[in-house]
Amino acid sequence: MVNADCMAWLVVGGKEQKLHLDANSVGNFISTKSIQSDERDDVTENCEYGEGSLPERQVFLKALQKLKPGRSQGSLQTESQTSRFMLPRDSPRSLATPSLRPSDVVQVSLKFQLLDPPDMGRDIRFVLLALNMPPQFKDLKVNLSAQSLLHDGSPLPPFWQDTAFTTLSPEEAKTYPCKIPYSQYGQYLSTDKLIRISALGEEKSSPEKTMVNKITTLAYPSIMINVGKSPALGAAIVNQPLSIQVIFSNPLSEQVEDCALTVEGSGLFRRQQRVLIGVLKPHHRASLTLETVPFKSGQRQIQANLRSNKFKDIKGYRNIYVDFGL
C-alpha cells in the first residue's frame, strides 16, 4: 500500500502554524505497464482502499500508530481530522494541490492555471486565480515562489519569487498573470524536470492563511524514429540491411555542446550505437541515418537517447516487426 497525508506548516521566527492537511494527493496513480501495450494501467484500486473511505482512514491510522508508538489512537485521529475538509471523494485526481485551510469554511480560494504546455526551454506562463466567496471585501497579499523538486519530492531552494496585492469584492474572482523565464529556471532545474509553484495568501483582517501548490513536469521534445514501410528505408527482414532514420532537435534557445546520440535495440543491433554530434544550434533540428542488419524476427523496439552539456535523456522509441523472410 502507498499512502500518506501531506501536512503544510508555516514556520516564522521559530513559531509553527499548521496551514492544511491534504489526505488525497498521495496514493493516486499507482501504475504498471499494460500487457501487450505501452499504455499505463492504473492499479490504484487494486492496491488500497478508496481515498477518504473509512477502511482507508483506519489502515492509515494503524500505520501512523506504528510510526509514532508513543501516541494514542485518539490523538492520532485528531491529527487527521482536518482531512475531512479536503476535496470530495469524487473530485478529479490531480497533481495540483487545491487551496485548503484548517477550517470547514473556505473564504478565499487560490488556484493555479497554466497558459501554455510546460515545454523545456520555454517560459512558464500561468495565472493565479483568487476567488472571494463570502459577502465581504478582502485585502489579500500573496507570496509566490517556485523551486525544483527531486524524484522523491525533496525541494531545492526557491529560484523565483513574487508578491501580489489585491482587493477582492464579495464573491469576486481575479487573476494575476505570472511568468518564469527559462533564463531563470534553466540553471536550477534538477534532472527530474519537476518544478513546484506555491502561493501563500494572507488576509489583512484575519490571521488565517491560504496555500496552493502545483507540481509541473517540463517536457522535452521526443526523438522521432522512422524505419521500414518506405522505399528509402526498406522493410525490416532478418539478415537483410535496414536503414533507420533518427530525427532530433535542440529545444533550448541557446547553443548546446557535447551532444551524443545513442541507439540500441534487442535483435536489431549487436551492440549499442553511439554517435558524437558535437554542437547543436538553438532550436536546430537534425537527422541521421543508421544502417543495421536485424538478426532476430518478431516484435522489436528501437530506443534512442540524446544527451548534451545542457540536458540529458531526451528519449524516443519505435516498435517494429521484423519478418523472418524466406
Coordinates of N, CA, C and O in Angstrom, one line a residue, residues 126-241:
F126 N 1.6 31.3 -16.5 CA 0.5 30.8 -15.7 C -0.2 32.0 -15.1 O 0.3 33.1 -15.0
V127 N -1.4 31.7 -14.5 CA -2.2 32.7 -13.8 C -2.5 32.1 -12.4 O -2.7 30.9 -12.3
L128 N -2.6 33.0 -11.5 CA -3.1 32.7 -10.2 C -4.6 33.2 -10.1 O -4.8 34.4 -10.2
L129 N -5.5 32.3 -9.8 CA -6.9 32.7 -9.7 C -7.3 32.8 -8.2 O -7.1 31.8 -7.5
A130 N -7.7 34.0 -7.8 CA -8.1 34.2 -6.4 C -9.7 34.4 -6.4 O -10.2 35.2 -7.2
L131 N -10.4 33.6 -5.6 CA -11.8 33.7 -5.5 C -12.2 34.0 -4.1 O -11.9 33.3 -3.2
N132 N -13.0 35.1 -3.9 CA -13.5 35.5 -2.6 C -15.0 35.1 -2.5 O -15.8 35.6 -3.2
M133 N -15.3 34.1 -1.6 CA -16.6 33.6 -1.6 C -17.6 34.2 -0.6 O -18.8 34.3 -0.9
P134 N -17.1 34.7 0.5 CA -18.1 35.4 1.5 C -18.5 36.8 1.0 O -17.8 37.4 0.1
P135 N -19.6 37.3 1.5 CA -20.1 38.6 1.1 C -19.3 39.8 1.8 O -20.0 40.8 2.2
Q136 N -18.0 39.7 1.9 CA -17.2 40.8 2.5 C -16.0 41.1 1.6 O -15.5 40.2 0.9
F137 N -15.5 42.3 1.6 CA -14.3 42.7 0.9 C -13.1 42.0 1.6 O -13.1 41.9 2.8
K138 N -12.1 41.6 0.8 CA -10.9 41.0 1.3 C -9.7 41.7 0.7 O -9.6 41.8 -0.5
D139 N -8.8 42.1 1.6 CA -7.5 42.6 1.1 C -6.5 41.5 1.2 O -6.2 41.0 2.3
L140 N -5.9 41.1 0.1 CA -5.1 39.9 0.1 C -3.7 40.2 -0.4 O -3.5 40.9 -1.3
K141 N -2.8 39.6 0.4 CA -1.4 39.6 0.0 C -1.0 38.2 -0.3 O -1.2 37.3 0.5
V142 N -0.4 37.9 -1.5 CA 0.0 36.6 -1.9 C 1.5 36.5 -2.2 O 2.0 37.3 -3.0
N143 N 2.2 35.7 -1.5 CA 3.6 35.4 -1.8 C 3.8 34.2 -2.7 O 3.3 33.1 -2.3
L144 N 4.4 34.4 -3.8 CA 4.6 33.3 -4.8 C 6.0 32.9 -4.8 O 6.9 33.7 -4.7
S145 N 6.3 31.6 -5.1 CA 7.6 31.1 -5.3 C 7.6 29.8 -6.1 O 6.6 29.2 -6.3
A146 N 8.8 29.5 -6.6 CA 9.0 28.3 -7.4 C 10.3 27.7 -7.1 O 11.3 28.4 -6.8
Q147 N 10.3 26.3 -7.1 CA 11.5 25.6 -6.7 C 11.5 24.3 -7.4 O 10.5 23.7 -7.7
S148 N 12.7 23.7 -7.7 CA 12.8 22.4 -8.3 C 12.6 21.3 -7.2 O 12.9 21.5 -6.0
L149 N 12.1 20.2 -7.7 CA 11.9 19.0 -6.8 C 12.8 17.9 -7.3 O 13.0 17.7 -8.5
L150 N 13.2 17.0 -6.4 CA 13.9 15.8 -6.8 C 12.8 14.7 -6.9 O 11.6 14.9 -6.6
H151 N 13.2 13.5 -7.4 CA 12.2 12.5 -7.7 C 11.5 12.0 -6.5 O 10.4 11.5 -6.6
D152 N 12.1 12.2 -5.3 CA 11.4 11.8 -4.1 C 10.6 12.9 -3.4 O 10.1 12.7 -2.3
G153 N 10.5 14.0 -4.1 CA 9.7 15.1 -3.6 C 10.5 16.1 -2.8 O 9.9 17.1 -2.3
S154 N 11.8 15.8 -2.5 CA 12.6 16.8 -1.7 C 12.8 18.1 -2.5 O 13.2 18.0 -3.7
P155 N 12.5 19.2 -1.9 CA 12.6 20.5 -2.6 C 14.0 21.1 -2.6 O 14.8 20.9 -1.6
L156 N 14.4 21.8 -3.6 CA 15.6 22.5 -3.7 C 15.3 24.0 -3.3 O 14.1 24.4 -3.3
P157 N 16.3 24.9 -3.1 CA 16.0 26.3 -2.7 C 15.2 27.0 -3.8 O 15.4 26.7 -5.0
P158 N 14.3 27.9 -3.4 CA 13.5 28.6 -4.4 C 14.4 29.4 -5.4 O 15.4 30.0 -4.9
F159 N 14.0 29.5 -6.7 CA 14.8 30.2 -7.6 C 13.9 31.4 -8.2 O 14.5 32.2 -9.0
W160 N 12.7 31.5 -7.8 CA 11.8 32.5 -8.3 C 10.8 32.9 -7.2 O 10.3 32.1 -6.5
Q161 N 10.6 34.2 -7.0 CA 9.7 34.7 -6.0 C 9.0 36.0 -6.6 O 9.5 36.7 -7.4
D162 N 7.8 36.2 -6.1 CA 7.0 37.3 -6.5 C 5.9 37.6 -5.4 O 5.6 36.7 -4.6
T163 N 5.4 38.8 -5.4 CA 4.4 39.2 -4.4 C 3.3 39.9 -5.1 O 3.5 40.8 -5.9
A164 N 2.1 39.6 -4.8 CA 0.9 40.2 -5.4 C 0.0 40.8 -4.3 O -0.2 40.1 -3.2
F165 N -0.6 41.9 -4.5 CA -1.5 42.6 -3.6 C -2.8 42.8 -4.4 O -2.8 43.3 -5.6
T166 N -3.9 42.5 -3.8 CA -5.2 42.6 -4.5 C -6.3 42.8 -3.5 O -6.2 42.3 -2.4
T167 N -7.4 43.5 -3.9 CA -8.6 43.6 -3.1 C -9.7 42.9 -3.8 O -10.0 43.2 -5.0
L168 N -10.4 42.0 -3.1 CA -11.5 41.2 -3.7 C -12.8 41.7 -3.2 O -13.0 41.8 -2.0
S169 N -13.7 42.0 -4.1 CA -15.1 42.3 -3.7 C -15.8 41.1 -3.3 O -15.3 39.9 -3.6
P170 N -17.0 41.2 -2.7 CA -17.7 39.9 -2.4 C -18.0 39.1 -3.6 O -18.4 39.6 -4.6
E171 N -17.7 37.8 -3.5 CA -17.9 36.8 -4.5 C -17.2 37.2 -5.8 O -17.7 36.8 -6.9
E172 N -16.1 37.8 -5.7 CA -15.3 38.2 -6.9 C -14.1 37.3 -7.1 O -13.5 36.8 -6.2
A173 N -13.8 37.1 -8.4 CA -12.7 36.3 -8.8 C -11.7 37.2 -9.6 O -12.2 37.9 -10.5
K174 N -10.4 37.1 -9.3 CA -9.4 37.9 -10.0 C -8.3 37.0 -10.4 O -8.0 36.0 -9.8
T175 N -7.6 37.3 -11.5 CA -6.4 36.6 -12.0 C -5.2 37.4 -11.9 O -5.3 38.7 -12.1
Y176 N -4.1 36.8 -11.6 CA -2.8 37.5 -11.5 C -1.8 36.8 -12.5 O -1.5 35.6 -12.2
P177 N -1.4 37.4 -13.6 CA -0.6 36.7 -14.5 C 0.9 36.6 -14.0 O 1.4 37.6 -13.4
C178 N 1.5 35.5 -14.3 CA 2.9 35.2 -13.9 C 3.7 34.6 -15.0 O 3.1 33.9 -15.9
K179 N 5.0 34.9 -15.0 CA 5.9 34.3 -16.0 C 7.2 34.0 -15.3 O 7.8 34.8 -14.6
I180 N 7.7 32.7 -15.5 CA 9.0 32.3 -15.1 C 9.9 32.1 -16.3 O 9.7 31.1 -17.0
P181 N 10.8 33.0 -16.6 CA 11.6 32.8 -17.8 C 12.5 31.6 -17.7 O 13.0 31.2 -16.7
Y182 N 12.8 31.0 -18.9 CA 13.7 29.9 -18.9 C 15.1 30.3 -18.4 O 15.8 29.5 -17.7
S183 N 15.5 31.5 -18.7 CA 16.8 32.0 -18.2 C 16.9 32.0 -16.7 O 18.0 32.0 -16.1
Q184 N 15.7 32.0 -16.0 CA 15.7 32.0 -14.6 C 15.6 30.6 -13.9 O 16.2 30.3 -12.9
Y185 N 14.9 29.7 -14.6 CA 14.8 28.3 -14.0 C 15.7 27.3 -14.6 O 16.0 26.2 -14.0
G186 N 16.3 27.6 -15.8 CA 17.1 26.5 -16.5 C 18.3 26.0 -15.7 O 18.5 24.8 -15.6
Q187 N 19.0 26.9 -15.1 CA 20.2 26.5 -14.4 C 19.9 25.9 -13.0 O 20.8 25.2 -12.4
Y188 N 18.7 26.0 -12.5 CA 18.3 25.4 -11.3 C 17.5 24.1 -11.4 O 17.1 23.5 -10.4
L189 N 17.2 23.7 -12.6 CA 16.3 22.6 -12.8 C 17.1 21.3 -12.5 O 18.2 21.1 -12.9
S190 N 16.4 20.4 -11.7 CA 17.0 19.1 -11.4 C 16.8 18.1 -12.6 O 16.1 18.4 -13.6
T191 N 17.5 17.0 -12.6 CA 17.4 16.0 -13.7 C 16.0 15.5 -13.8 O 15.7 14.8 -14.8
D192 N 15.2 15.6 -12.8 CA 13.8 15.1 -12.8 C 12.8 16.0 -13.4 O 11.7 15.7 -13.6
K193 N 13.3 17.2 -13.8 CA 12.5 18.2 -14.5 C 11.2 18.6 -13.8 O 10.1 18.9 -14.4
L194 N 11.2 18.5 -12.5 CA 10.0 18.9 -11.7 C 10.1 20.3 -11.1 O 11.1 20.6 -10.5
I195 N 9.1 21.0 -11.2 CA 9.0 22.4 -10.6 C 7.7 22.5 -9.8 O 6.6 22.2 -10.3
R196 N 7.9 22.9 -8.5 CA 6.7 23.2 -7.7 C 6.5 24.7 -7.6 O 7.4 25.4 -7.1
I197 N 5.3 25.2 -8.0 CA 4.9 26.6 -7.8 C 4.0 26.7 -6.6 O 3.0 25.9 -6.5
S198 N 4.3 27.6 -5.7 CA 3.5 27.7 -4.5 C 3.0 29.2 -4.3 O 3.6 30.1 -4.8
A199 N 1.9 29.3 -3.7 CA 1.3 30.6 -3.3 C 0.8 30.6 -1.9 O 0.0 29.6 -1.6
L200 N 1.1 31.6 -1.1 CA 0.7 31.7 0.3 C -0.1 33.0 0.4 O 0.5 34.1 0.2
G201 N -1.4 32.9 0.6 CA -2.3 34.1 0.7 C -2.5 34.5 2.1 O -2.8 33.6 3.0
E202 N -2.4 35.8 2.4 CA -2.7 36.3 3.8 C -3.7 37.4 3.7 O -3.6 38.3 2.9
E203 N -4.8 37.2 4.5 CA -5.8 38.2 4.6 C -5.5 39.3 5.6 O -5.0 39.0 6.7
K204 N -5.7 40.6 5.3 CA -5.3 41.7 6.1 C -6.1 41.6 7.4 O -5.6 42.0 8.5
S205 N -7.4 41.2 7.4 CA -8.2 41.2 8.6 C -8.3 39.9 9.3 O -9.1 39.8 10.2
S206 N -7.5 38.9 8.9 CA -7.6 37.6 9.5 C -6.2 37.0 9.6 O -5.3 37.2 8.8
P207 N -5.9 36.3 10.7 CA -4.6 35.6 10.9 C -4.5 34.3 10.0 O -3.4 33.8 9.9
E208 N -5.6 33.8 9.5 CA -5.6 32.6 8.8 C -5.0 32.8 7.4 O -5.1 33.9 6.8
K209 N -4.4 31.8 6.9 CA -3.7 31.8 5.6 C -4.2 30.7 4.7 O -4.7 29.7 5.1
T210 N -4.0 31.0 3.4 CA -4.4 30.0 2.4 C -3.2 29.7 1.5 O -2.5 30.6 1.1
M211 N -3.1 28.4 1.2 CA -1.9 27.9 0.4 C -2.4 27.1 -0.7 O -3.3 26.3 -0.6
V212 N -1.6 27.2 -1.9 CA -1.9 26.3 -3.0 C -0.5 25.9 -3.6 O 0.4 26.8 -3.7
N213 N -0.4 24.7 -4.1 CA 0.8 24.2 -4.8 C 0.4 23.6 -6.1 O -0.7 23.1 -6.3
K214 N 1.3 23.7 -7.1 CA 1.1 23.0 -8.3 C 2.5 22.4 -8.8 O 3.5 23.2 -8.9
I215 N 2.5 21.1 -9.0 CA 3.8 20.5 -9.5 C 3.7 20.3 -11.0 O 2.7 19.8 -11.5
T216 N 4.7 20.8 -11.7 CA 4.7 20.8 -13.1 C 6.0 20.0 -13.6 O 7.1 20.2 -13.1
T217 N 5.8 19.1 -14.6 CA 6.9 18.4 -15.2 C 7.1 18.9 -16.5 O 6.3 19.0 -17.4
L218 N 8.3 19.4 -16.7 CA 8.7 20.0 -18.0 C 9.0 18.9 -19.0 O 9.6 17.9 -18.7
A219 N 8.5 19.1 -20.3 CA 8.5 18.1 -21.3 C 9.6 18.5 -22.3 O 9.7 19.6 -22.8
Y220 N 10.4 17.4 -22.7 CA 11.3 17.6 -23.8 C 10.6 17.1 -25.1 O 9.7 16.3 -25.0
P221 N 11.1 17.6 -26.2 CA 10.6 17.1 -27.5 C 11.1 15.7 -27.7 O 12.3 15.4 -27.5
S222 N 10.2 14.8 -28.1 CA 10.6 13.4 -28.2 C 11.4 13.2 -29.5 O 11.4 14.0 -30.4
I223 N 12.2 12.2 -29.5 CA 13.0 11.8 -30.7 C 12.1 11.0 -31.7 O 11.4 10.1 -31.2
M224 N 12.1 11.4 -32.9 CA 11.4 10.6 -33.9 C 12.2 9.6 -34.6 O 13.4 9.8 -34.9
I225 N 11.7 8.4 -34.8 CA 12.4 7.3 -35.4 C 11.6 6.8 -36.6 O 10.4 6.3 -36.4
N226 N 12.1 6.8 -37.8 CA 11.5 6.3 -38.9 C 12.2 5.0 -39.4 O 13.5 5.0 -39.5
V227 N 11.4 4.0 -39.7 CA 12.1 2.7 -40.2 C 11.0 1.9 -41.0 O 9.8 1.9 -40.6
G228 N 11.5 1.3 -42.1 CA 10.6 0.5 -42.9 C 9.5 1.1 -43.5 O 9.2 2.3 -43.3
K229 N 8.7 0.4 -44.3 CA 7.5 0.8 -45.0 C 7.7 2.0 -45.8 O 6.8 2.8 -46.0
S230 N 8.9 2.2 -46.3 CA 9.1 3.3 -47.3 C 10.2 2.9 -48.2 O 11.2 2.2 -47.8
P231 N 10.2 3.3 -49.5 CA 11.2 2.9 -50.4 C 12.6 3.3 -50.0 O 13.6 2.6 -50.3
A232 N 12.7 4.4 -49.3 CA 14.1 4.9 -48.9 C 14.7 4.1 -47.8 O 15.9 3.9 -47.7
L233 N 13.8 3.6 -46.9 CA 14.3 2.9 -45.7 C 14.2 1.4 -45.9 O 14.9 0.6 -45.2
G234 N 13.3 0.9 -46.7 CA 13.2 -0.5 -46.9 C 12.4 -1.2 -45.8 O 11.9 -0.6 -44.9
A235 N 12.2 -2.5 -45.9 CA 11.5 -3.3 -44.9 C 12.4 -4.0 -43.9 O 13.6 -4.1 -44.2
A236 N 11.9 -4.3 -42.8 CA 12.7 -5.0 -41.7 C 12.6 -6.5 -41.9 O 11.5 -7.1 -41.6
I237 N 13.7 -7.1 -42.3 CA 13.7 -8.5 -42.6 C 15.0 -9.1 -42.0 O 16.1 -8.4 -42.0
V238 N 14.9 -10.3 -41.4 CA 16.1 -10.9 -40.7 C 17.2 -11.1 -41.8 O 17.0 -11.5 -42.9
N239 N 18.4 -10.7 -41.3 CA 19.6 -10.8 -42.1 C 19.6 -10.0 -43.4 O 20.4 -10.3 -44.3
Q240 N 18.8 -8.9 -43.5 CA 18.7 -8.0 -44.6 C 19.0 -6.6 -44.1 O 18.6 -6.2 -43.0
P241 N 19.8 -5.8 -44.8 CA 20.2 -4.5 -44.4 C 18.9 -3.6 -44.1 O 18.0 -3.7 -44.9

